[in-house]
Short mmCIF file of C-alpha atoms (C1' of nucleotides) in Angstrom, two decimals:
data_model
loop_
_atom_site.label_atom_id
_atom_site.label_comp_id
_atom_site.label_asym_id
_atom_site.label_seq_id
_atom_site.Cartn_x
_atom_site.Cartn_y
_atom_site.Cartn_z
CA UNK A 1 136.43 75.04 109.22
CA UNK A 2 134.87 71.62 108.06
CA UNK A 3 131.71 71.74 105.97
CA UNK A 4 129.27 70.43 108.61
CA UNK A 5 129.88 73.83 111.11
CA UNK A 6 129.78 75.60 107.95
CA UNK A 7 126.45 74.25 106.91
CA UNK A 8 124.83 74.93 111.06
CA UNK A 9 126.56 78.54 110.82
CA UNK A 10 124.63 78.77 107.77
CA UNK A 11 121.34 77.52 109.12
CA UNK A 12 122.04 79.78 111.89
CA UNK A 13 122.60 82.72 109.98
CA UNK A 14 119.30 82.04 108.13
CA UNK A 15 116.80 81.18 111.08
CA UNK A 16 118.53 82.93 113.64
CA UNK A 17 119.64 85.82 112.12
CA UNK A 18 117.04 86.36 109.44
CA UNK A 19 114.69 86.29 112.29
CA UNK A 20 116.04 89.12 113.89
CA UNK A 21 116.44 91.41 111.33
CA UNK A 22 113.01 90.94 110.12
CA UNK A 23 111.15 91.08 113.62
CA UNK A 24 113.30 92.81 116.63
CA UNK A 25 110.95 93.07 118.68
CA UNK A 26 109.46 89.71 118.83
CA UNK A 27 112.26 87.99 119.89
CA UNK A 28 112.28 87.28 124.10
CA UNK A 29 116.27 87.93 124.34
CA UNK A 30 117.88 89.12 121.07
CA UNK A 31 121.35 89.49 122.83
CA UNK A 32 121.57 85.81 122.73
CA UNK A 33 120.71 83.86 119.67
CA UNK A 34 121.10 80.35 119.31
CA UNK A 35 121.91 78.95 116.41
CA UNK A 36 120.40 75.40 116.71
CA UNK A 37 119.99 73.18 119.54
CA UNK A 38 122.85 71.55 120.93
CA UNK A 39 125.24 74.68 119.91
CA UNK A 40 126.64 77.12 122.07
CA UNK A 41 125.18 80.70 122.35
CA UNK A 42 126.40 83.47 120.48
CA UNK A 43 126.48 85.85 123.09
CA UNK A 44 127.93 89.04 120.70
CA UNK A 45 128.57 91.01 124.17
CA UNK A 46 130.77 88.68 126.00
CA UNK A 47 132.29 87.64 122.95
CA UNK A 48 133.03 91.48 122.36
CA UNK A 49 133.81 92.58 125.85
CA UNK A 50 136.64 89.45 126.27
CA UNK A 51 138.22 90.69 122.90
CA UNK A 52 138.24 94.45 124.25
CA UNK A 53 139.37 92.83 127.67
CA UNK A 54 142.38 91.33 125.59
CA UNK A 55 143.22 93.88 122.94
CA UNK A 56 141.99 97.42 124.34
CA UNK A 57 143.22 100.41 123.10
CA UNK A 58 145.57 102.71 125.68
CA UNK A 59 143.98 106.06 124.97
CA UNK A 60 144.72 110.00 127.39
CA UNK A 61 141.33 110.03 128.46
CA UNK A 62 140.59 106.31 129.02
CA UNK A 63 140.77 104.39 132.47
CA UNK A 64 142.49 101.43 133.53
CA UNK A 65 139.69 99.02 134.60
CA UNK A 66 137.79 99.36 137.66
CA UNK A 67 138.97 103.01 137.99
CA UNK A 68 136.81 105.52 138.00
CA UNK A 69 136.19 107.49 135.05
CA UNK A 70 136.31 111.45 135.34
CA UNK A 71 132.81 112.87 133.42
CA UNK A 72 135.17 116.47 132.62
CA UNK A 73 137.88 113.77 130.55
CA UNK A 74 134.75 111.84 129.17
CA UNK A 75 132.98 114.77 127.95
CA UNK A 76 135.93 116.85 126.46
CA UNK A 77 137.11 114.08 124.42
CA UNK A 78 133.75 112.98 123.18
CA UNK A 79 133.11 116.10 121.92
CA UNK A 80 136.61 116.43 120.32
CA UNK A 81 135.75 112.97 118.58
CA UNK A 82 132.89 114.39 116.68
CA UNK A 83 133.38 114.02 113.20
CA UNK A 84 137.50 113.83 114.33
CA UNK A 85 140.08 111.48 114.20
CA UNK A 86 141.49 109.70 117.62
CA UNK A 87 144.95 110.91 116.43
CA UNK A 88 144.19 114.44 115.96
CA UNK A 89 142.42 114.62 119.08
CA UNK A 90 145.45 113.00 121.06
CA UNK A 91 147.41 116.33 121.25
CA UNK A 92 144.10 118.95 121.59
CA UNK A 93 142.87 116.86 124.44
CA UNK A 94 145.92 116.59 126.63
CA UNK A 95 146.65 120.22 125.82
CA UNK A 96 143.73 121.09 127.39
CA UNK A 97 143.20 118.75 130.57
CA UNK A 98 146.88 120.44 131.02
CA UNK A 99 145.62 124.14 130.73
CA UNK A 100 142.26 123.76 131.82
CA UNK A 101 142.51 120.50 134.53
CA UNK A 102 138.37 120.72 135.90
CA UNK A 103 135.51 121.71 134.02
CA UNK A 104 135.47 124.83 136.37
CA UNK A 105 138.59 125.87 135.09
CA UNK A 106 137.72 125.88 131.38
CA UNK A 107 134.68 127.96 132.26
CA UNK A 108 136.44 130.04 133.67
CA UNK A 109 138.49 131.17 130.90
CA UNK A 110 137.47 133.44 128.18
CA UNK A 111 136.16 132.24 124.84
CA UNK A 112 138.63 133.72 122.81
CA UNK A 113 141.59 131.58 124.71
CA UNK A 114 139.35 128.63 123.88
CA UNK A 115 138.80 129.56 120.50
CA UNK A 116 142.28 129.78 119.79
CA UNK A 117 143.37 126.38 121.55
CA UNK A 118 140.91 124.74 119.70
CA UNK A 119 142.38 126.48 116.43
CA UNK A 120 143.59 123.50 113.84
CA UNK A 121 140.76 120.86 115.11
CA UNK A 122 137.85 122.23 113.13
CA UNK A 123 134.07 122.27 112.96
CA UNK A 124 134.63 125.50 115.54
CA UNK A 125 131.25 126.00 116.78
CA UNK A 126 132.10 122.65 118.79
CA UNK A 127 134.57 124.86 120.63
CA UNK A 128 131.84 127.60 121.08
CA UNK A 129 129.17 125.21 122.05
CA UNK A 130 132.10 123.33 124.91
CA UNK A 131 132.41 126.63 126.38
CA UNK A 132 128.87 127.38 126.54
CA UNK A 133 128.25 123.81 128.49
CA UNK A 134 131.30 124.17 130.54
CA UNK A 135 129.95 127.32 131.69
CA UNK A 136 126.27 126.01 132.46
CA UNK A 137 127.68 122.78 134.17
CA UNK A 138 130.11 125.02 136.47
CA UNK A 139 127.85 127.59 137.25
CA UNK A 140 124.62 126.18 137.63
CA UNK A 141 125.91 122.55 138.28
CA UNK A 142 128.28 122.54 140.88
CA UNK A 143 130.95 121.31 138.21
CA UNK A 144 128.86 118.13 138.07
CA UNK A 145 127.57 117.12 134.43
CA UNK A 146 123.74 115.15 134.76
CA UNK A 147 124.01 111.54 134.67
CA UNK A 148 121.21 110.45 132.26
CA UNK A 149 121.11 110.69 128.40
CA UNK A 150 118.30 113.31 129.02
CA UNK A 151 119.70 115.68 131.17
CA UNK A 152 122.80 115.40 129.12
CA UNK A 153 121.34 116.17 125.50
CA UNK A 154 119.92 119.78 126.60
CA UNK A 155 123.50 120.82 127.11
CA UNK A 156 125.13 123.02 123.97
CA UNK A 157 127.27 120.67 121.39
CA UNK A 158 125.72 117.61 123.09
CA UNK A 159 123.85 115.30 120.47
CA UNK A 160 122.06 111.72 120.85
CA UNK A 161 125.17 110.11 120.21
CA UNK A 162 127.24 112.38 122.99
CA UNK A 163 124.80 112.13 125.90
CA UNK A 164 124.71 108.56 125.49
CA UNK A 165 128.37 108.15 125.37
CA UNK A 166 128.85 110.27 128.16
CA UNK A 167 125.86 108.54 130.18
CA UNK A 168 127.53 104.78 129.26
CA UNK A 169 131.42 106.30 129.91
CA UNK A 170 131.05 108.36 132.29
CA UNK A 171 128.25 106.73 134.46
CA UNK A 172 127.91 103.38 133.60
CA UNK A 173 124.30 103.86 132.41
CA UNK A 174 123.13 101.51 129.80
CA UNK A 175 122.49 103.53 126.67
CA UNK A 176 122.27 102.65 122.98
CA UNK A 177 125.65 103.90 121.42
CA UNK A 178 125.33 105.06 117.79
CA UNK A 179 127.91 106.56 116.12
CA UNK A 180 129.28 106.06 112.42
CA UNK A 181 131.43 102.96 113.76
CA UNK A 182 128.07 101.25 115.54
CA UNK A 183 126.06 102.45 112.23
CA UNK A 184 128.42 100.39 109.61
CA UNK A 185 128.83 97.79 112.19
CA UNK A 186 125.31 96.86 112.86
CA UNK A 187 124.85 97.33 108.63
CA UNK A 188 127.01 94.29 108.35
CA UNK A 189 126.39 92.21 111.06
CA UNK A 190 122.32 92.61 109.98
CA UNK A 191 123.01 92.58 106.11
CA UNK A 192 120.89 96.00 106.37
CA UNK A 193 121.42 97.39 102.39
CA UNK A 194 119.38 100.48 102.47
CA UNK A 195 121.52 103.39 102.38
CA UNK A 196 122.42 106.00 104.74
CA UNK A 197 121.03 108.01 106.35
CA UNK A 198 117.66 106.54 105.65
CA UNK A 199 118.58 103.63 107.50
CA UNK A 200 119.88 105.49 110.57
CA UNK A 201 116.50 104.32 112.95
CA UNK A 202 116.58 100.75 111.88
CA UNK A 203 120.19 100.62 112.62
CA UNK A 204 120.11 101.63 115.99
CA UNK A 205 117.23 99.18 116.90
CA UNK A 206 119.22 96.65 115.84
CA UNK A 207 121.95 98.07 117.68
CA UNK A 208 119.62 98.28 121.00
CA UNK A 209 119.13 94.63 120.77
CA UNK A 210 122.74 93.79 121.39
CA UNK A 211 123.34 96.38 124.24
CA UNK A 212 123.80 94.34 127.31
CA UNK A 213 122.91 95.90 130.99
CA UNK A 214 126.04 95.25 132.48
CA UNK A 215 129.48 97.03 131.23
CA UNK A 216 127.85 99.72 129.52
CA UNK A 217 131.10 102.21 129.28
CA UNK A 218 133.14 99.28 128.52
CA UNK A 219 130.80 97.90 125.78
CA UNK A 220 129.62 101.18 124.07
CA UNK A 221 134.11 101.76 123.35
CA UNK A 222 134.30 98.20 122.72
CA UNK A 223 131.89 98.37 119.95
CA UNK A 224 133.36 101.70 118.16
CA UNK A 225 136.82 100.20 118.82
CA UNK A 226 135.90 97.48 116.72
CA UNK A 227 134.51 99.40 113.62
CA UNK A 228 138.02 101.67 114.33
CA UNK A 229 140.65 98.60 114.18
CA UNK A 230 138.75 95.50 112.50
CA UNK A 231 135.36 96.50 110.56
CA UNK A 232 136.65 99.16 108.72
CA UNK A 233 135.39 100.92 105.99
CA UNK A 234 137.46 99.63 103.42
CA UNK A 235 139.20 95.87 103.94
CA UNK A 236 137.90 94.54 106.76
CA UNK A 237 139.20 92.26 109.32
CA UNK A 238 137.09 89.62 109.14
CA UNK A 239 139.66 87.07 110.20
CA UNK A 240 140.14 88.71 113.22
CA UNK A 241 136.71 89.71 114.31
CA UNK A 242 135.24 88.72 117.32
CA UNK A 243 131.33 88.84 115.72
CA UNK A 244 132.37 87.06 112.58
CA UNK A 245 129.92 84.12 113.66
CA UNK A 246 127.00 86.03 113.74
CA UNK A 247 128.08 88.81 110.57
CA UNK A 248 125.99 88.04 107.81
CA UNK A 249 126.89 90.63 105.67
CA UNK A 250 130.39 88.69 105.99
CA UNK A 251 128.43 85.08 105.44
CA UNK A 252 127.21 87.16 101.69
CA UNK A 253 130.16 88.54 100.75
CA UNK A 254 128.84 91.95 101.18
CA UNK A 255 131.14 93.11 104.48
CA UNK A 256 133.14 95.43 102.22
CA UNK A 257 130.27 96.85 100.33
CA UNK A 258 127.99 98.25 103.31
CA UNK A 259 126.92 100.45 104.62
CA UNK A 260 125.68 101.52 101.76
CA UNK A 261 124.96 105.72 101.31
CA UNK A 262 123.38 107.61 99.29
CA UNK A 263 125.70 109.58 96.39
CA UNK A 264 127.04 112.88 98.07
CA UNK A 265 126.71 116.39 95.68
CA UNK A 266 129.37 117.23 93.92
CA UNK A 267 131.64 119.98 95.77
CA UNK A 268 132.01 123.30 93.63
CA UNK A 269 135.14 125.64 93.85
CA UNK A 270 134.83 129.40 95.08
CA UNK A 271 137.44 131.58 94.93
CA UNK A 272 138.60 135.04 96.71
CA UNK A 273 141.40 137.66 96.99
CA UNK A 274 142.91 137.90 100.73
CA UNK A 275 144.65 141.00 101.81
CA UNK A 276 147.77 140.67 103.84
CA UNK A 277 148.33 143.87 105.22
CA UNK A 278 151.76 145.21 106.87
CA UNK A 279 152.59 147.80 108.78
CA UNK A 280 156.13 149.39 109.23
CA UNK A 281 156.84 147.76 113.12
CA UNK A 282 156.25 144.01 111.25
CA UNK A 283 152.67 143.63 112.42
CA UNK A 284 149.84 141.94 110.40
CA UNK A 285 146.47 142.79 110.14
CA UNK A 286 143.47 140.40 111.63
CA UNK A 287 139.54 141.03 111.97
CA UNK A 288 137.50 138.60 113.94
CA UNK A 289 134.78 136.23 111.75
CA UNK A 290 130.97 136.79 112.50
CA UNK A 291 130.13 134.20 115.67
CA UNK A 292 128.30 131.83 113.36
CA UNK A 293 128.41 130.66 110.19
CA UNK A 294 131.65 128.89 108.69
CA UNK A 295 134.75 129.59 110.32
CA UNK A 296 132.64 131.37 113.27
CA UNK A 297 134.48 133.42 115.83
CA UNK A 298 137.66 132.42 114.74
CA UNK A 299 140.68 134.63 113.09
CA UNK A 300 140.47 135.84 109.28
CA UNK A 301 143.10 137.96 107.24
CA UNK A 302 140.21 139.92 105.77
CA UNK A 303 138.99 139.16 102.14
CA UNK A 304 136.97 139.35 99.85
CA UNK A 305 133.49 137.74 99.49
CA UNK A 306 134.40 133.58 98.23
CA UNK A 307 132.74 132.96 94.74
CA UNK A 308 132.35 131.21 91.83
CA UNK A 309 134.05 133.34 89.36
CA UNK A 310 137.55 134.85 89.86
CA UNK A 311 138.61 137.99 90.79
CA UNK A 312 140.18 141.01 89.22
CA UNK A 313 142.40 143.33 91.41
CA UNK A 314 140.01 146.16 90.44
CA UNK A 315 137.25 144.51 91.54
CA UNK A 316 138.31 143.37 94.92
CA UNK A 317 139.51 146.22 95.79
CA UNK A 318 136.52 148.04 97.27
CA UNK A 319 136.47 145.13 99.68
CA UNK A 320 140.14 145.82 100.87
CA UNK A 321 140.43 147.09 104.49
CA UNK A 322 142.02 150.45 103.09
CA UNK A 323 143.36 151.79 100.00
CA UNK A 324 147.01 151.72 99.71
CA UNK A 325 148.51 152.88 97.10
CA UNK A 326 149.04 149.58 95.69
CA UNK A 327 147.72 145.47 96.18
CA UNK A 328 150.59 143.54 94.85
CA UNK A 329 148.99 139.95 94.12
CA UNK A 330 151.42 137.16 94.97
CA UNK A 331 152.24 134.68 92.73
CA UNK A 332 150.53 131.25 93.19
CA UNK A 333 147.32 130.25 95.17
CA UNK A 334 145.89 129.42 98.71
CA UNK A 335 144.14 126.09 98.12
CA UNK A 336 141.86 124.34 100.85
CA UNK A 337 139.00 122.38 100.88
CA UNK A 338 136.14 122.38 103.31
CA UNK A 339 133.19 119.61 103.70
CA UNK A 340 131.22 121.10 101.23
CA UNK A 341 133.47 123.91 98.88
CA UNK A 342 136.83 124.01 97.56
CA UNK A 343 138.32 127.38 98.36
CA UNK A 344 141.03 128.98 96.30
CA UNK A 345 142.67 132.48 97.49
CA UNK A 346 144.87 134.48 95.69
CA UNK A 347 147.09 136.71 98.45
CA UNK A 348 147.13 140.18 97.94
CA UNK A 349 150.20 142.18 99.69
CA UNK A 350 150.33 146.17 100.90
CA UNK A 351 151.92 148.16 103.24
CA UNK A 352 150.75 150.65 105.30
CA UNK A 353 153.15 153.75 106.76
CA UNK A 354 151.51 153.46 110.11
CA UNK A 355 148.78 151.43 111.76
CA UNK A 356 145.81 153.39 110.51
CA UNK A 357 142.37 152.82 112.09
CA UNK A 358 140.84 150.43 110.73
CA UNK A 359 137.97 147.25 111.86
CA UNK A 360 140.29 144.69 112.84
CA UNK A 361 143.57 144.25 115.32
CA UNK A 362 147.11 144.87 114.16
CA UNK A 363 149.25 141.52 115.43
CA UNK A 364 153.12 141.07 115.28
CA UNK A 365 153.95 138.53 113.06
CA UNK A 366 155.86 136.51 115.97
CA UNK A 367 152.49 135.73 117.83
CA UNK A 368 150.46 135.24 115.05
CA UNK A 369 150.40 131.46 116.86
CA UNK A 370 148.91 132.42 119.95
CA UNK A 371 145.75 133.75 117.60
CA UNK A 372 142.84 131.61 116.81
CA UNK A 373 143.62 131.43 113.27
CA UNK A 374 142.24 128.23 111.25
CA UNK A 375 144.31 126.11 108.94
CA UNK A 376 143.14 128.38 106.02
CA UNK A 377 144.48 131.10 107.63
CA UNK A 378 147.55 129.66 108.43
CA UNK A 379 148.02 128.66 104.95
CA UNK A 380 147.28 132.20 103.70
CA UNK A 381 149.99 133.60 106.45
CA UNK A 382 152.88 130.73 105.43
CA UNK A 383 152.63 131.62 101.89
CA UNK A 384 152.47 135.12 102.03
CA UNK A 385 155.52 135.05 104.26
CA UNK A 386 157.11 133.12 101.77
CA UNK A 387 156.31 135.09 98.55
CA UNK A 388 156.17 138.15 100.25
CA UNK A 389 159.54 139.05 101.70
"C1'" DC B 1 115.11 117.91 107.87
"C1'" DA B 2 118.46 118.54 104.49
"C1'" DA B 3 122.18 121.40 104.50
"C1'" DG B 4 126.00 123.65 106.65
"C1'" DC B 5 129.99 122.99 109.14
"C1'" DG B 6 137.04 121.66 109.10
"C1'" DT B 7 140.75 119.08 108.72
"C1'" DG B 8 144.13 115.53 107.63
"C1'" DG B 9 145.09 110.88 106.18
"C1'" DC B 10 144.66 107.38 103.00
"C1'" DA B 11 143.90 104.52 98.68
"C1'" DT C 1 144.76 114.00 92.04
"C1'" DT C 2 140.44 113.08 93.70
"C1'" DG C 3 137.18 111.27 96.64
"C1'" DC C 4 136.13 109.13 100.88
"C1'" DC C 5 136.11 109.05 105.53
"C1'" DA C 6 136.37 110.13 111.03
"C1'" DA C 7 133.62 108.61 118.42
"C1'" DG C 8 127.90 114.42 114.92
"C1'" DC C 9 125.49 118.81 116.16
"C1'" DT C 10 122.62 122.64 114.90
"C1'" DT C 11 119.11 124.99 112.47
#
DNA sequence: CAAGCGTGGCA
DNA sequence: TTGCCAAGCTT
């Protein structure tokens, strides 16, 4: 790059740019800035959409071009994206479209089944709150989800960012997609340094003034694509970035170093004594978690309360589901960490001669799978298996 | 409205 | 090992 395009770039950046980030709203047409007369246009939108054009992503619940997108596919994986991973979703979503192939069907099925498919993928009142909307869309909708952003965000587990996706995706509707990809992007191509999440508003103005009319399902994945394979959180693509001409974060160096956030608290450790409990004919047994709340709804080996300080045998053993005559504690420790607490169990073991009566359900160790267990749970079951017999 | 809410991968 | 992070929503 000689020095003279260097030096315009830079003008741009300043006039152009710096314009824009300090007043939005008086610009006619921020979509296209000029940087100077006699240059071309950068046009971020159709600079973006021919890179996505080129180098899209295959993905289970995206559509070859010009096909029509199905709003049940849309919607299932957009929730399954919140807060997720593309390749953990992979195998949840096509699990599901296989099981559950129209929104009717997955209303139609009971909670508990949907509870325990959704087992492994976390944050589980998503999986409460898709129920609940595939319910109210099937039953009072025809199987047809509303079009517009508004309609869309007073359905359960649907957010600003998921009615807008779904609106774009689904129905073409231009809508301002903001997610944590848009957020960091936007950051750097404005230079924006305050920190998250006080910076959330200003971001998605700025984001609102790229959104073109035209493409809007193609654009709003073509955006979040990019902060998925090229502006990254850490080491950046610059080099291969379609919006490197207009990034000033990457004109000052600072591409790597935004968004910035504000420090998160420090996570404490709580700790609690699980009871794996055994009867004679190999069965295990399981009590249902209260519907909210962490872990809601889903499968527990019951426990303890989780707290700071450590437990002694004698005092966990009021909370026990029965009194046998004796908790043998297994060697070692269930470790786990959630978003906000590090969790570490200690396992205790019993037997029972029968299946007494107890609060809870009494499940054969074979088809302790089929349960809607968490990965906690499973980690309590796989190591008192292995300590245990 | 700040806090609560899972899990796995990666540096 | 530890911390950070991922296509956020709810209360």
């Amino acid at each position: 790059m000689g020095t003279a395009l260097v030096g315009r770039l830079g003008r741009w950046l300043d006039l152009g740019l710096g314009l824009a980030v300090g007043h939005v709203a008086s610009i006619p047409d921020a979509r296209v800035l000029h940087y100077g007369s006699g240059m071309p246009a950068f046009d971020p939108a159709s600079l973006l959409l021919a890179w996505y054009d080129r180098d899209r992503r295959v993905l289970p619940w995206r559509y070859a071009p010009g096909e029509a997108a199905d709003p049940y596919h849309v919607w299932l994986s957009e929730v399954m994206l919140q807060q997720t991973t593309v390749a953990a979703v992979i195998p949840y979503f096509q699990a599901f479209i296989r099981r559950w192939p129209r929104v009717g069907d997955l209303a139609a099925a009971a909670t508990e089944e949907v509870m325990a498919a959704w087992a492994g993928l976390g944050y589980y009142a998503r999986a409460r709150n898709l129920h609940a909307c595939a319910k109210l869309v099937a039953e009072w909708r025809g199987g047809r989800f509303p079009e517009d952003e508004a309609g869309l965000r007073q359905l359960p587990g649907i957010g600003d960012y998921t009615a807008a996706a779904i609106a774009a995706i689904a129905f073409g509707h231009r809508a301002v997609v903001v997610d944590g990809n848009v957020e960091r992007v936007m950051a750097r191509m404005f230079a924006v340094t305050d920190p998250l999440p006080a910076a959330k508003p200003r971001l998605k103005e700025l984001a609102a003034t790229l959104t073109p009319d035209d493409r809007a399902g193609d654009y709003a994945q073509a955006v979040m694509d990019l902060g998925a394979t090229i502006c990254t959180p850490r080491s950046p693509a610059c080099g291969l970035c379609p919006w490197r001409p207009g990034c000033r974060a990457q004109a000052l160096g600072l591409a790597e170093s935004l968004p910035a956030k504000v420090e998160k608290a420090e996570r404490p450790t709580r700790r609690g004594v699980v009871f794996w409990l055994t009867a004679p004919d190999g069965s295990v047994l399981l009590r249902r978690r209260p519907p909210k709340g962490l872990l809601g709804g889903m499968m527990e080996f019951p426990s303890t309360d989780w707290r700071d300080a450590a437990w002694s045998l004698d005092e966990a053993a009021p909370s026990a589901p029965l009194a046998p005559k004796s908790w043998r504690l297994l060697p070692g420790l269930v470790t786990h960490t959630f978003t906000h607490f590090h969790l570490e169990l200690t396992v205790a073991a019993g037997r029972t001669p029968a299946q007494p009566a107890v609060r809870g359900v009494w499940c054969p160790l074979d088809r302790l799978e089929e349960q809607a267990l968490p990965t906690l749970m499973r980690k309590v079951a796989r190591h008192a298996l292995a300590k245990a017999y």
